XYZ file of C-alpha atoms in Angstrom:
393
model
C 12.171 -1.485 -27.795
C 13.069 0.981 -25.072
C 11.906 4.095 -23.277
C 13.255 6.872 -21.088
C 11.397 9.034 -18.589
C 12.157 12.530 -17.312
C 10.649 14.848 -14.751
C 10.417 15.493 -11.028
C 7.609 14.883 -8.553
C 6.774 18.606 -8.228
C 8.094 19.710 -11.611
C 5.894 20.905 -14.499
C 5.402 17.489 -16.083
C 6.547 13.906 -16.509
C 7.765 12.924 -19.966
C 8.539 9.671 -21.716
C 9.756 8.741 -25.187
C 9.122 5.202 -26.441
C 11.218 3.858 -29.296
C 10.699 0.653 -31.257
C 6.925 0.274 -31.341
C 5.632 -1.256 -34.574
C 3.672 0.980 -36.899
C -0.122 0.709 -37.287
C -0.696 -0.039 -33.578
C -3.966 1.510 -32.357
C -3.347 3.828 -29.374
C -5.704 6.288 -27.678
C -5.235 8.594 -24.712
C -8.535 7.271 -23.330
C -7.111 3.803 -22.687
C -3.913 5.192 -21.163
C -5.914 7.513 -18.894
C -7.931 4.538 -17.681
C -4.740 2.903 -16.371
C -3.520 6.192 -14.887
C -6.787 6.490 -12.971
C -6.412 2.944 -11.643
C -2.910 3.816 -10.399
C -4.339 6.732 -8.430
C -6.979 4.527 -6.817
C -6.939 1.811 -4.189
C -7.601 2.207 -0.486
C -4.786 3.870 1.459
C -3.772 6.606 -0.965
C -2.727 10.014 0.382
C -3.657 13.638 -0.371
C -1.477 13.857 -3.495
C -4.042 11.739 -5.332
C -6.704 14.347 -4.473
C -4.535 17.105 -5.916
C -3.536 15.394 -9.163
C -5.868 14.000 -11.821
C -3.404 12.354 -14.158
C -4.140 12.528 -17.870
C -1.776 11.823 -20.739
C -1.015 13.903 -23.804
C 0.282 12.052 -26.853
C 2.626 14.573 -28.460
C 4.546 12.508 -31.003
C 4.615 9.277 -32.983
C 0.842 8.781 -33.290
C -1.469 10.058 -36.013
C -5.217 9.494 -36.150
C -5.050 6.838 -33.448
C -2.217 4.725 -34.894
C 1.526 4.607 -34.310
C 3.764 5.731 -37.178
C 6.803 3.594 -36.363
C 8.670 6.665 -35.135
C 9.275 7.391 -31.408
C 6.114 7.945 -29.374
C 6.208 10.846 -26.892
C 3.863 11.088 -23.919
C 3.556 13.731 -21.207
C 1.590 13.901 -17.962
C 1.380 17.375 -16.450
C 1.619 17.903 -12.689
C -1.363 19.966 -11.535
C 0.493 20.829 -8.308
C 3.295 22.557 -10.265
C 1.644 25.955 -9.890
C 2.485 25.867 -6.167
C 6.119 24.887 -6.766
C 7.270 27.174 -9.586
C 9.723 29.145 -7.425
C 10.946 26.113 -5.523
C 11.382 23.773 -8.515
C 11.956 26.187 -11.410
C 14.603 25.261 -14.015
C 16.004 28.784 -14.537
C 18.981 30.001 -12.473
C 18.141 31.945 -9.332
C 18.431 35.743 -9.560
C 21.609 37.218 -8.094
C 19.695 38.784 -5.202
C 18.239 35.428 -4.067
C 20.171 33.354 -1.537
C 19.893 29.624 -2.446
C 19.820 28.834 1.265
C 16.586 30.808 1.618
C 14.627 28.723 -0.906
C 11.680 27.078 0.853
C 11.161 23.365 1.359
C 14.851 22.456 1.505
C 15.591 19.119 3.161
C 18.608 18.220 5.265
C 17.087 15.373 7.294
C 17.082 12.150 5.250
C 14.330 9.565 5.725
C 15.424 6.031 6.686
C 14.555 3.620 3.893
C 14.470 6.306 1.199
C 17.047 7.366 -1.406
C 17.612 10.727 0.331
C 20.962 10.223 2.072
C 22.705 7.869 -0.356
C 21.463 9.876 -3.330
C 22.793 13.061 -1.769
C 26.181 11.412 -1.217
C 26.293 10.040 -4.776
C 25.323 13.244 -6.616
C 26.661 15.834 -4.173
C 23.325 17.392 -3.216
C 23.221 19.206 0.122
C 19.550 19.964 -0.430
C 18.094 16.462 -0.420
C 15.003 17.661 -2.260
C 17.123 17.263 -5.396
C 17.139 13.532 -4.664
C 13.588 12.856 -3.501
C 12.011 14.781 -6.378
C 13.285 12.185 -8.851
C 13.405 9.111 -6.619
C 9.730 9.633 -5.745
C 7.238 7.003 -6.915
C 5.553 9.833 -8.823
C 7.788 8.719 -11.725
C 5.774 5.505 -11.986
C 2.947 7.596 -13.457
C 4.588 7.632 -16.876
C 5.790 4.047 -16.470
C 2.131 3.093 -16.184
C 1.442 5.126 -19.331
C 4.223 3.253 -21.123
C 2.867 -0.066 -19.864
C -0.597 0.854 -21.095
C 0.837 1.288 -24.589
C 2.532 -2.105 -24.227
C -0.785 -3.668 -23.215
C -2.357 -2.272 -26.371
C 0.293 -4.175 -28.334
C -0.156 -7.367 -26.324
C -3.918 -7.186 -26.794
C -3.443 -7.122 -30.558
C -1.339 -10.278 -30.212
C -3.937 -12.139 -28.155
C -2.054 -11.722 -24.879
C -3.855 -10.460 -21.766
C -2.622 -9.389 -18.340
C -4.098 -8.632 -14.925
C -2.820 -7.811 -11.457
C -4.270 -8.167 -7.972
C -3.254 -7.787 -4.335
C -2.624 -11.084 -2.549
C -1.495 -9.754 0.843
C -1.360 -6.582 2.939
C 0.286 -6.489 6.374
C 0.016 -10.250 6.816
C -3.649 -10.412 5.741
C -3.711 -12.938 2.899
C -6.311 -13.311 0.168
C -7.703 -16.736 -0.647
C -6.440 -16.968 -4.225
C -8.092 -20.349 -4.775
C -11.194 -18.268 -5.516
C -9.752 -17.364 -8.928
C -8.465 -20.801 -9.918
C -9.660 -21.550 -13.428
C -10.743 -17.946 -14.072
C -9.490 -15.959 -17.050
C -7.640 -12.652 -16.741
C -10.835 -10.930 -17.903
C -12.880 -12.570 -15.145
C -10.241 -11.714 -12.531
C -10.171 -8.087 -13.683
C -13.941 -7.815 -13.284
C -13.569 -8.859 -9.626
C -10.512 -6.734 -8.876
C -11.838 -3.504 -10.344
C -14.840 -3.596 -8.019
C -12.687 -3.989 -4.901
C -11.176 -1.110 -2.853
C -7.900 -3.005 -2.366
C -7.806 -4.582 -5.850
C -8.184 -7.950 -4.141
C -10.056 -11.076 -5.316
C -11.145 -12.057 -1.801
C -13.909 -9.808 -0.458
C -13.525 -10.974 3.139
C -9.751 -10.459 3.167
C -10.195 -7.082 1.484
C -12.469 -5.855 4.272
C -9.773 -6.765 6.812
C -7.157 -5.003 4.665
C -9.237 -1.818 4.611
C -9.557 -1.908 8.374
C -5.813 -2.455 8.809
C -4.976 0.397 6.417
C -7.263 2.788 8.306
C -5.781 1.798 11.675
C -2.261 2.238 10.317
C -3.064 5.689 8.943
C -4.420 6.821 12.302
C -1.221 5.583 13.950
C 0.927 7.596 11.502
C 2.565 4.442 10.184
C 2.712 2.543 6.879
C 2.295 -1.057 5.704
C 3.363 -3.145 2.722
C 2.194 -6.278 0.982
C 2.362 -8.591 -2.021
C 0.962 -8.197 -5.540
C 0.544 -10.806 -8.274
C 0.582 -10.364 -12.048
C -0.848 -12.992 -14.405
C -0.164 -13.060 -18.170
C -2.257 -15.279 -20.458
C -1.881 -16.106 -24.127
C 1.904 -15.877 -24.381
C 3.132 -18.552 -26.804
C 5.818 -21.034 -25.787
C 9.413 -20.059 -26.554
C 9.416 -16.346 -25.702
C 12.766 -15.526 -24.086
C 15.866 -17.699 -24.387
C 18.134 -20.068 -22.480
C 21.298 -19.220 -24.444
C 22.347 -16.037 -22.588
C 21.673 -14.732 -19.083
C 20.320 -11.391 -20.261
C 17.779 -12.990 -22.611
C 16.103 -15.135 -19.954
C 12.490 -14.018 -19.670
C 12.206 -14.618 -15.929
C 15.379 -12.604 -15.364
C 13.964 -9.660 -17.267
C 10.612 -9.867 -15.496
C 12.333 -10.029 -12.103
C 14.370 -6.920 -12.890
C 11.228 -5.097 -14.030
C 9.354 -5.963 -10.831
C 12.252 -4.977 -8.578
C 12.684 -1.677 -10.421
C 9.409 -0.463 -8.887
C 9.868 1.856 -5.915
C 9.844 -0.005 -2.559
C 9.752 -3.500 -4.115
C 12.200 -5.839 -2.389
C 11.382 -9.363 -3.533
C 10.035 -11.337 -6.489
C 8.918 -14.919 -7.105
C 7.365 -17.002 -9.885
C 4.712 -19.700 -9.616
C 4.808 -21.169 -6.125
C 8.018 -19.191 -5.562
C 9.906 -19.668 -2.321
C 7.616 -22.558 -1.429
C 9.796 -24.578 -3.839
C 12.544 -24.595 -1.214
C 10.267 -26.599 1.083
C 9.143 -29.208 -1.472
C 10.658 -32.174 -3.259
C 11.273 -31.996 -7.008
C 8.305 -34.259 -7.736
C 6.100 -31.677 -5.995
C 7.515 -28.716 -7.920
C 7.979 -29.483 -11.616
C 5.042 -29.399 -14.016
C 4.282 -32.640 -15.877
C 3.947 -32.273 -19.658
C 0.711 -33.207 -21.440
C -0.375 -33.140 -25.104
C -3.625 -33.320 -27.038
C -4.656 -32.480 -30.595
C -6.695 -29.441 -29.684
C -4.239 -27.649 -27.362
C -0.887 -29.187 -28.214
C 1.580 -29.174 -25.295
C 0.303 -28.130 -21.867
C 1.243 -28.771 -18.225
C -0.698 -30.652 -15.595
C 0.138 -27.896 -13.083
C 1.700 -24.427 -13.253
C 3.935 -24.370 -10.186
C 6.827 -22.822 -12.137
C 4.652 -19.890 -13.163
C 4.751 -20.508 -16.912
C 8.544 -20.375 -17.199
C 11.192 -23.033 -17.850
C 14.815 -22.415 -18.796
C 14.282 -18.676 -19.127
C 11.448 -19.152 -21.646
C 7.661 -19.108 -21.624
C 6.003 -22.538 -21.643
C 2.632 -21.434 -22.995
C 1.068 -21.644 -19.540
C 0.077 -18.396 -17.774
C 3.002 -16.351 -16.455
C 2.529 -15.862 -12.708
C 4.875 -13.414 -10.969
C 4.617 -11.794 -7.542
C 6.414 -8.857 -5.978
C 6.720 -7.807 -2.343
C 6.456 -4.129 -1.446
C 7.938 -2.826 1.787
C 6.061 -0.214 3.838
C 6.545 3.301 2.466
C 9.449 5.008 4.306
C 7.710 8.386 4.687
C 6.014 8.196 8.094
C 3.865 10.713 9.944
C 5.586 9.470 13.104
C 9.061 9.673 11.549
C 12.043 7.574 12.593
C 15.278 9.024 13.925
C 17.722 10.458 11.432
C 20.672 12.834 11.346
C 20.633 16.383 10.031
C 23.416 16.387 7.397
C 24.249 20.032 8.129
C 24.463 19.936 11.938
C 25.068 16.168 12.337
C 22.598 16.271 15.217
C 19.894 13.616 15.643
C 16.431 14.636 14.513
C 13.218 13.047 13.425
C 13.292 12.549 9.648
C 11.517 14.976 7.316
C 7.881 14.294 6.438
C 6.573 14.544 2.872
C 2.980 13.986 1.834
C 2.551 10.226 1.562
C 0.310 7.150 1.558
C -0.224 4.826 4.507
C -0.461 1.924 2.056
C 0.255 2.036 -1.673
C 0.097 -1.704 -2.328
C -3.149 -1.581 -4.372
C -1.744 1.227 -6.527
C 1.569 -0.628 -6.804
C -0.256 -3.622 -8.260
C -1.216 -1.417 -11.217
C 2.403 -0.316 -11.617
C 3.499 -3.967 -11.502
C 0.943 -4.949 -14.130
C 2.213 -2.272 -16.474
C 5.957 -2.790 -16.038
C 5.483 -6.531 -16.616
C 3.383 -5.764 -19.701
C 6.172 -3.557 -21.023
C 8.819 -6.213 -20.483
C 6.751 -8.940 -22.175
C 6.079 -6.662 -25.141
C 9.735 -5.627 -25.306
C 10.946 -9.238 -25.399
C 8.472 -10.037 -28.186
C 9.521 -7.034 -30.282
C 13.185 -7.994 -29.807
C 12.543 -11.596 -30.828
C 10.445 -11.034 -33.967
C 10.457 -8.752 -36.991
C 8.299 -5.910 -35.762
C 8.365 -2.887 -38.065
C 4.649 -3.288 -38.776
C 1.924 -4.680 -36.520
C 0.426 -7.028 -39.176
C 3.838 -8.650 -39.705
C 4.279 -9.145 -35.972
C 0.794 -10.633 -35.558
C 1.452 -13.108 -38.371
C 4.711 -14.226 -36.756
C 3.104 -14.743 -33.340
C 0.344 -16.801 -34.954
C 2.986 -18.871 -36.734
C 4.874 -19.333 -33.423
C 1.717 -20.716 -31.818
C 1.216 -23.092 -34.755
C 4.816 -24.335 -34.604
C 4.597 -24.947 -30.855
C 1.328 -26.856 -31.218
C 2.542 -29.064 -34.072
C 6.069 -29.685 -32.751
């Protein structure tokens, strides 16, 4: 299962084509739009979210609410395109128009962004050609893709949720959700402005975000994704590129501005002895094999253990600042303050939604690769059989 996306931040639309979905999978634009709206929310978002109201159009591969087995095509139109038609149009410029006179050209790269290195790699003197694609706007359709993946996981009895665990050093008390299901966690998170499970910490996060915005700066944080219901044995130990944790790590780090990933208790493992890290194995007739703890985050040897998958990603502060850092103008080579594009002071809550959806896609993709998946009923039967085998082993 795979997908490709196309489109620029201020172009006419964002497009994705998904290949490999089983047939007979129920999909509606309503459910996808719900996730798109969540991505646009969260305290700290900038003016772009007031301009755009993202909605998806399903333009291929679905008939009467079910997938056909053929590629699924989705588009999300950019409402702001009407203001950028001359600047971002695809047609060649008329002979009487000087390319150097096109508005909104950029020659001052932002530190921490793809501007300079992208310009060097692809030979763009106008760095807008880089930032238009490297922008996190592209994650809009990745969330749409992930929403489709979640529809598949839901049919297989697998659920997923994300939440913010930290912003600018303010940490949530995650013990408050110990023992809670993904459904119960979602009910808490969706009522919170920072998508956080700790109301007291969230209030401090809101205050910090507001102070940072006034100062013209930006802040980052940490998000956590939890996956429940995944049977044991998804992934593989036999090759590096089939290890489930490796694929999930790559997915998390593919999100704009994400710079670190950990599973279970993560980097805390470096400070503990082995007896305080590994999860003891238990068995009973009702549940089969379980673990006394889940410090490894539901993963052993590149495979799922049947315990919840717990993965966290760290997001750096957004590099577009309203008090920009020093840069160099690539045309004059003189020092200048970097260019300023419309931006968020904190996108961590929104990024948690992106993380949830890219992890959902990767889980679904691994499952489709591992089992016969032309039709949804066949796939469901195989997952049920996998659960039975694991329990009776």
